[in-house]
PDB file of C-alpha atoms in Angstrom:
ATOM      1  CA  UNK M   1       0.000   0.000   0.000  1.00  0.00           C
ATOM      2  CA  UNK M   2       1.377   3.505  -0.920  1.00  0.00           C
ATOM      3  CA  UNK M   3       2.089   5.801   1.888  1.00  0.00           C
ATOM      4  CA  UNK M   4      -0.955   8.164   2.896  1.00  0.00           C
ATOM      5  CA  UNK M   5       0.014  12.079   3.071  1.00  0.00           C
ATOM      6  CA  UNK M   6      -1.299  13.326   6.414  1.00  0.00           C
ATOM      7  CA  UNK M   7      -4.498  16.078   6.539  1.00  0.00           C
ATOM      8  CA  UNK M   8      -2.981  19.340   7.051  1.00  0.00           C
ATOM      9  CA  UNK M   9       0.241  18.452   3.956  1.00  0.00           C
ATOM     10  CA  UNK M  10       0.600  21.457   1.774  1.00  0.00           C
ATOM     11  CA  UNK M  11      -0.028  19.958  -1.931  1.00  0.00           C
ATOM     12  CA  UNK M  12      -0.344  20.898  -4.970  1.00  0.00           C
ATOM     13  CA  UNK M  13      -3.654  20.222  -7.120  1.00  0.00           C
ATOM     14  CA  UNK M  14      -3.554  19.354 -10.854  1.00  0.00           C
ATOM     15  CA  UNK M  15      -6.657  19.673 -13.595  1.00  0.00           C
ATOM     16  CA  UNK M  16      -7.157  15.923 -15.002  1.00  0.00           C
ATOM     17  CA  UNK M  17      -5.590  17.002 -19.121  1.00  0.00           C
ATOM     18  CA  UNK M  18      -1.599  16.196 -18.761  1.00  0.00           C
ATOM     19  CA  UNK M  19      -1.021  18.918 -21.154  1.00  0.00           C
ATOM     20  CA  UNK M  20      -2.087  21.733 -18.259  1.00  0.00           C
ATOM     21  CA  UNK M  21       0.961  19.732 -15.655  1.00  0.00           C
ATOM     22  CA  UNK M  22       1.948  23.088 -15.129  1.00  0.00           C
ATOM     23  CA  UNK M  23      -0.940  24.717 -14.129  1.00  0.00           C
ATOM     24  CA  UNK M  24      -2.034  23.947 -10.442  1.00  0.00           C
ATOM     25  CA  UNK M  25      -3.441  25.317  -7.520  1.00  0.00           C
ATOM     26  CA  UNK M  26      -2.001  25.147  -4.071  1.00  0.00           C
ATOM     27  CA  UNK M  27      -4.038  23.121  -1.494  1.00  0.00           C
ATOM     28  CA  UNK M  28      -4.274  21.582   1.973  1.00  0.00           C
ATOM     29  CA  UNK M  29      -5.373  18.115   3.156  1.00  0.00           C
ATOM     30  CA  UNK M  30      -8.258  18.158   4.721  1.00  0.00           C
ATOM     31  CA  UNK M  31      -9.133  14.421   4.845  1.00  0.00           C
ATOM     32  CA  UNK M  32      -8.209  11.103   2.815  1.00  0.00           C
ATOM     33  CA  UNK M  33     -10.323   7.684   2.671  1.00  0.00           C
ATOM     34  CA  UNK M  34      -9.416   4.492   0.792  1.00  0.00           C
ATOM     35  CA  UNK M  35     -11.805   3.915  -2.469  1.00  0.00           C
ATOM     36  CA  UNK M  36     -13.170   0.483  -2.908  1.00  0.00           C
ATOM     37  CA  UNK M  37     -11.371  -2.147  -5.195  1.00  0.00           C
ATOM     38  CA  UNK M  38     -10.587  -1.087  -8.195  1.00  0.00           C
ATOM     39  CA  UNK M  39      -9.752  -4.190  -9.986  1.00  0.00           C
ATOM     40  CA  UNK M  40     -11.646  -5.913 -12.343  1.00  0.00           C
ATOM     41  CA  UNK M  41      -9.602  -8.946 -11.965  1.00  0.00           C
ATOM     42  CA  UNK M  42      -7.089 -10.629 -10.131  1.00  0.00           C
ATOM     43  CA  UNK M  43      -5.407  -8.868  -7.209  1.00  0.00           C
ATOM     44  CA  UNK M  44      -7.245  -6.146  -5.349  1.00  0.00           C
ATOM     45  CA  UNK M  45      -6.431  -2.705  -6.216  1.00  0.00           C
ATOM     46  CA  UNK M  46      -6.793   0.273  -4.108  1.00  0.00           C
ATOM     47  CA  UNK M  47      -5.851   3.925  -4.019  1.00  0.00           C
ATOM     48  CA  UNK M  48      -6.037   7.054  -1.810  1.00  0.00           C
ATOM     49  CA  UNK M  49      -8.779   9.675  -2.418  1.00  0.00           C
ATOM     50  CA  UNK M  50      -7.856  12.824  -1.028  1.00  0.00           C
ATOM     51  CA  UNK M  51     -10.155  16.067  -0.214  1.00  0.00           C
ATOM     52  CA  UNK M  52      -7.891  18.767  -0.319  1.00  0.00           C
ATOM     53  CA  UNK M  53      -9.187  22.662  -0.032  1.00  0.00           C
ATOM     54  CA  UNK M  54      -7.863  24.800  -2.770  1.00  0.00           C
ATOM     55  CA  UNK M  55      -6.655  28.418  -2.586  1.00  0.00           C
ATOM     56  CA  UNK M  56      -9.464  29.528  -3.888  1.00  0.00           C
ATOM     57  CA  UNK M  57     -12.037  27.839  -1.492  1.00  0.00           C
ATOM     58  CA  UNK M  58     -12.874  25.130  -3.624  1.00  0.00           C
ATOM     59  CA  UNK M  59     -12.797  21.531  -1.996  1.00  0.00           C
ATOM     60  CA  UNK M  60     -11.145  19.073  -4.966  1.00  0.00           C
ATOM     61  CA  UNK M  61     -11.117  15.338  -4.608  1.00  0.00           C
ATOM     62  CA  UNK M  62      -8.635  13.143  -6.205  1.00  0.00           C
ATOM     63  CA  UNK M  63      -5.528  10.823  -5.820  1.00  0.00           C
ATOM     64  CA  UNK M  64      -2.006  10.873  -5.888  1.00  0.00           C
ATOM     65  CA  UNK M  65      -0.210  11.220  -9.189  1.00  0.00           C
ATOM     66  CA  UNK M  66      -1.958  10.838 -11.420  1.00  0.00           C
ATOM     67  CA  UNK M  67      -6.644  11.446 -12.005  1.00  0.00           C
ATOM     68  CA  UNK M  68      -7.238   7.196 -11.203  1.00  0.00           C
ATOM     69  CA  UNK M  69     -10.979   9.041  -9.282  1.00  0.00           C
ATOM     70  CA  UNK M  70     -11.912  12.211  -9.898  1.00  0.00           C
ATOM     71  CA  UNK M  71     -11.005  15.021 -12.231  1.00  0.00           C
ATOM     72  CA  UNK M  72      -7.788  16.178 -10.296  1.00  0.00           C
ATOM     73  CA  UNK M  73      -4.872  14.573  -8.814  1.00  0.00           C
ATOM     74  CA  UNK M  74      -2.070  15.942  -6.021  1.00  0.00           C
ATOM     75  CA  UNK M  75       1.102  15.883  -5.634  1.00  0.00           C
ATOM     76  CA  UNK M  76       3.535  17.392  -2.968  1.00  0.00           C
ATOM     77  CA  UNK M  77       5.837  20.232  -3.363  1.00  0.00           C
ATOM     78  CA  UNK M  78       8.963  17.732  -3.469  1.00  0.00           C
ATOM     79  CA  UNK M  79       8.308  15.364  -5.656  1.00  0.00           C
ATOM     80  CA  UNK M  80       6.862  18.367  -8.225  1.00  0.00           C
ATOM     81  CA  UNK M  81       9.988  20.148  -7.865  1.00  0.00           C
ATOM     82  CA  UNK M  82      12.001  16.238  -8.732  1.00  0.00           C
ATOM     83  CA  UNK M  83       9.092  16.339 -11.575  1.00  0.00           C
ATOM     84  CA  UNK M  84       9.957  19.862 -12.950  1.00  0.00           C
ATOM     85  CA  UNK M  85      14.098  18.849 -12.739  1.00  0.00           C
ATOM     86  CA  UNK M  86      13.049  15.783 -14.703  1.00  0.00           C
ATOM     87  CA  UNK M  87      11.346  17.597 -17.600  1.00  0.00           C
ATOM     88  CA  UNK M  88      14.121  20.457 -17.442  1.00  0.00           C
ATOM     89  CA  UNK M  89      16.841  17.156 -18.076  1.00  0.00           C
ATOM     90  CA  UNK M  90      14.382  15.906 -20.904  1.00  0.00           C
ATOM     91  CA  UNK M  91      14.689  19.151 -22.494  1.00  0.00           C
ATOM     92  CA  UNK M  92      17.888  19.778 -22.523  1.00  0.00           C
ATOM     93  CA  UNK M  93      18.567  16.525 -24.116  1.00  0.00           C
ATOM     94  CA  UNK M  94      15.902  17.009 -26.946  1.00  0.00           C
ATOM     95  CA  UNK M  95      18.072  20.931 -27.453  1.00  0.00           C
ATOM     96  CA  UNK M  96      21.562  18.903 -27.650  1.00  0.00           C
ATOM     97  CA  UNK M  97      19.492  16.378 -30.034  1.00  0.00           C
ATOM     98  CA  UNK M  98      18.445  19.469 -32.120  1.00  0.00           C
ATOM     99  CA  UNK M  99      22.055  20.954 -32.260  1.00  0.00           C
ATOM    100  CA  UNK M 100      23.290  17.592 -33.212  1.00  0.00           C
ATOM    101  CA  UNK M 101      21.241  17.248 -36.283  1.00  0.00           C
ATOM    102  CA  UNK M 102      22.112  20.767 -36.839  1.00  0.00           C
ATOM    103  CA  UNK M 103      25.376  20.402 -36.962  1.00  0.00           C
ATOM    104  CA  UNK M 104      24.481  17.820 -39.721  1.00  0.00           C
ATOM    105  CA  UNK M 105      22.633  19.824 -41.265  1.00  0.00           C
ATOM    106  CA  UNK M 106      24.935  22.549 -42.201  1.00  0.00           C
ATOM    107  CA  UNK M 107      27.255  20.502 -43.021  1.00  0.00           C
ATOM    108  CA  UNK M 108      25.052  18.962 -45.622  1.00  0.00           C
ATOM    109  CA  UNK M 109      24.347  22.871 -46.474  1.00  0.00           C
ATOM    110  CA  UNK M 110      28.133  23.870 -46.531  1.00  0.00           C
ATOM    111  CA  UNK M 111      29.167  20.479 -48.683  1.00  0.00           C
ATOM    112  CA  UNK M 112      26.127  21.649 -51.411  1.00  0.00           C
ATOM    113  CA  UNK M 113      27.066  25.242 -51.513  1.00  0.00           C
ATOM    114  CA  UNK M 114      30.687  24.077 -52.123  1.00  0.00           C
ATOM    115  CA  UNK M 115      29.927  21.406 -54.779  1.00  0.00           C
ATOM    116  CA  UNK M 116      27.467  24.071 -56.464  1.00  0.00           C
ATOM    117  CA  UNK M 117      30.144  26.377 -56.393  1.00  0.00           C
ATOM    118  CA  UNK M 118      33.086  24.148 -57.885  1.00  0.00           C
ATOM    119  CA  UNK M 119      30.347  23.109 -60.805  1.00  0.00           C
ATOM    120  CA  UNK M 120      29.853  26.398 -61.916  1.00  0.00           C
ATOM    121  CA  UNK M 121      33.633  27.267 -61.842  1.00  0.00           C
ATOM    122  CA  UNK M 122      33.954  23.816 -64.143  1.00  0.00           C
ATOM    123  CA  UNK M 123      30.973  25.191 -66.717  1.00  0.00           C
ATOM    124  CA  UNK M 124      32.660  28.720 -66.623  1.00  0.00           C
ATOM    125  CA  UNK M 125      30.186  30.491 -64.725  1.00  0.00           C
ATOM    126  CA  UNK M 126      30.594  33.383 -62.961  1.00  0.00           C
ATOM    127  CA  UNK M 127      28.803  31.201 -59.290  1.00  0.00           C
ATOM    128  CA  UNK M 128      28.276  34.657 -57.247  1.00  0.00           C
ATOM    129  CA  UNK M 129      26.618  36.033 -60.538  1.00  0.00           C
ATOM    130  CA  UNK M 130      25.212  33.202 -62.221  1.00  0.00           C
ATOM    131  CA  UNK M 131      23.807  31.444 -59.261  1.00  0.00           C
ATOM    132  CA  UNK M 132      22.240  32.889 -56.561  1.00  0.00           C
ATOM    133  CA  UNK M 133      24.976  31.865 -54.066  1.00  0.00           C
ATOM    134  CA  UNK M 134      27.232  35.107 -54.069  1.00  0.00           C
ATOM    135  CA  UNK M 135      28.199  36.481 -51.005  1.00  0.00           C
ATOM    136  CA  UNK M 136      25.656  36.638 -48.630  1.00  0.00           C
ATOM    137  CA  UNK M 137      25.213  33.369 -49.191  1.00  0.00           C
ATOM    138  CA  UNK M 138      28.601  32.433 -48.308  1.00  0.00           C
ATOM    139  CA  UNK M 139      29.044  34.432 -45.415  1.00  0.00           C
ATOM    140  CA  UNK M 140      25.510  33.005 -43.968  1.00  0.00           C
ATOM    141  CA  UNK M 141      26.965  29.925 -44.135  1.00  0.00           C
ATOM    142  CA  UNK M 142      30.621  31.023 -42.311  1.00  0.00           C
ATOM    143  CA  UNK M 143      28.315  31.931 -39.836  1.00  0.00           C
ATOM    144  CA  UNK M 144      26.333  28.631 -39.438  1.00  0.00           C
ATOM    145  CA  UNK M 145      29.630  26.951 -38.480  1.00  0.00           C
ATOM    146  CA  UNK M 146      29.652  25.412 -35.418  1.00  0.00           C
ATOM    147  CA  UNK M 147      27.041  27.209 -34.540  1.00  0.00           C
ATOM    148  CA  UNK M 148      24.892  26.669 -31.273  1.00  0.00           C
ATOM    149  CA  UNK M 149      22.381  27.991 -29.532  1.00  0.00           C
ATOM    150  CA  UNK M 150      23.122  29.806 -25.678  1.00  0.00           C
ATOM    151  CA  UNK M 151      20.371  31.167 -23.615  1.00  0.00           C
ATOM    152  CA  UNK M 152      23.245  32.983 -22.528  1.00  0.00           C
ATOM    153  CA  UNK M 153      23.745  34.777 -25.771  1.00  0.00           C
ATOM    154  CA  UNK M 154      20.450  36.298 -26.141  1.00  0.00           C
ATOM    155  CA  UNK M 155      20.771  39.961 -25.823  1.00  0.00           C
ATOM    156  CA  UNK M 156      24.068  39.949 -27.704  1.00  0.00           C
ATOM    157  CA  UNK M 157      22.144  38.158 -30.774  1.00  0.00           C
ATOM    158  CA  UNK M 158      19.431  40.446 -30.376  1.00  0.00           C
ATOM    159  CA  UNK M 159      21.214  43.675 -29.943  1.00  0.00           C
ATOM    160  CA  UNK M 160      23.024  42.530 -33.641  1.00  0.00           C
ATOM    161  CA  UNK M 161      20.090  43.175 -35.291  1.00  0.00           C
ATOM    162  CA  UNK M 162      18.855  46.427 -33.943  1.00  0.00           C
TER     163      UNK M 162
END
């Protein structure tokens, strides 16, 4: 059985939608019971219902984790803020994954430009002229090299193109 958060815990209540996980509303305990079994089948199944008084006056009913009863769920301060650190981690792995493809990316770019460049020179061409890919084009992609993005960096990149 899963450990029953004492009336008067500070807690945190959650709408039932997992795409609103960071809206909530703060809330007290007020008084738990244990629901009936849950299980259809096989071994019995049963979870905490908590009453917990919102903020905002409103008594909301639900259970731990995740909305099993009810259309909210709780959780406590500390294992929100373990939640939060969790999806922060997540992120920042999905931003390296991004600047990893990047990176592919403009290399892929870089290796076109140059081979579009060196097949013009072979047919004669004037390539800035001819092709579209003069200058600008070439110092864009100078510019792409290596590049990655810092939170850090924002105001400097910003105050570039005021």
């Amino acid at each position: 059985m899963k450990e029953i958060i004492p009336n008067g815990t500070n807690v945190l209540i959650f709408p039932k939608n997992d795409n609103e996980e960071l809206k909530f509303i703060k809330g007290v305990i007020i008084s738990s019971s244990t629901s009936c079994d849950l299980a259809y089948h096989g071994s019995s199944w049963y979870e905490q219902i908590y009453k917990v008084q919102g903020e905002d006056g409103r008594i909301y009913t639900g259970t731990y984790g995740s909305a099993i009863i009810g259309d909210f769920y709780i959780r406590t301060f500390t294992d929100y803020l373990k939640h939060i650190i969790f999806l922060i981690k997540r992120n920042r792995e999905k931003i390296e994954k991004f600047n990893e493809e990047n990176s592919i990316l403009i290399e892929t770019l870089l290796s076109l430009i140059s081979s579009k460049k060196e097949e013009n020179k072979n047919l004669g061409q004037d390539y800035s002229y001819h092709s579209g890919y003069g200058s600008d084009s070439e110092d864009i992609a100078e510019r792409l090299k290596g590049f990655k993005y810092n939170p850090e960096d924002k105001e400097k990149i910003l105050s570039y193109y005021k």
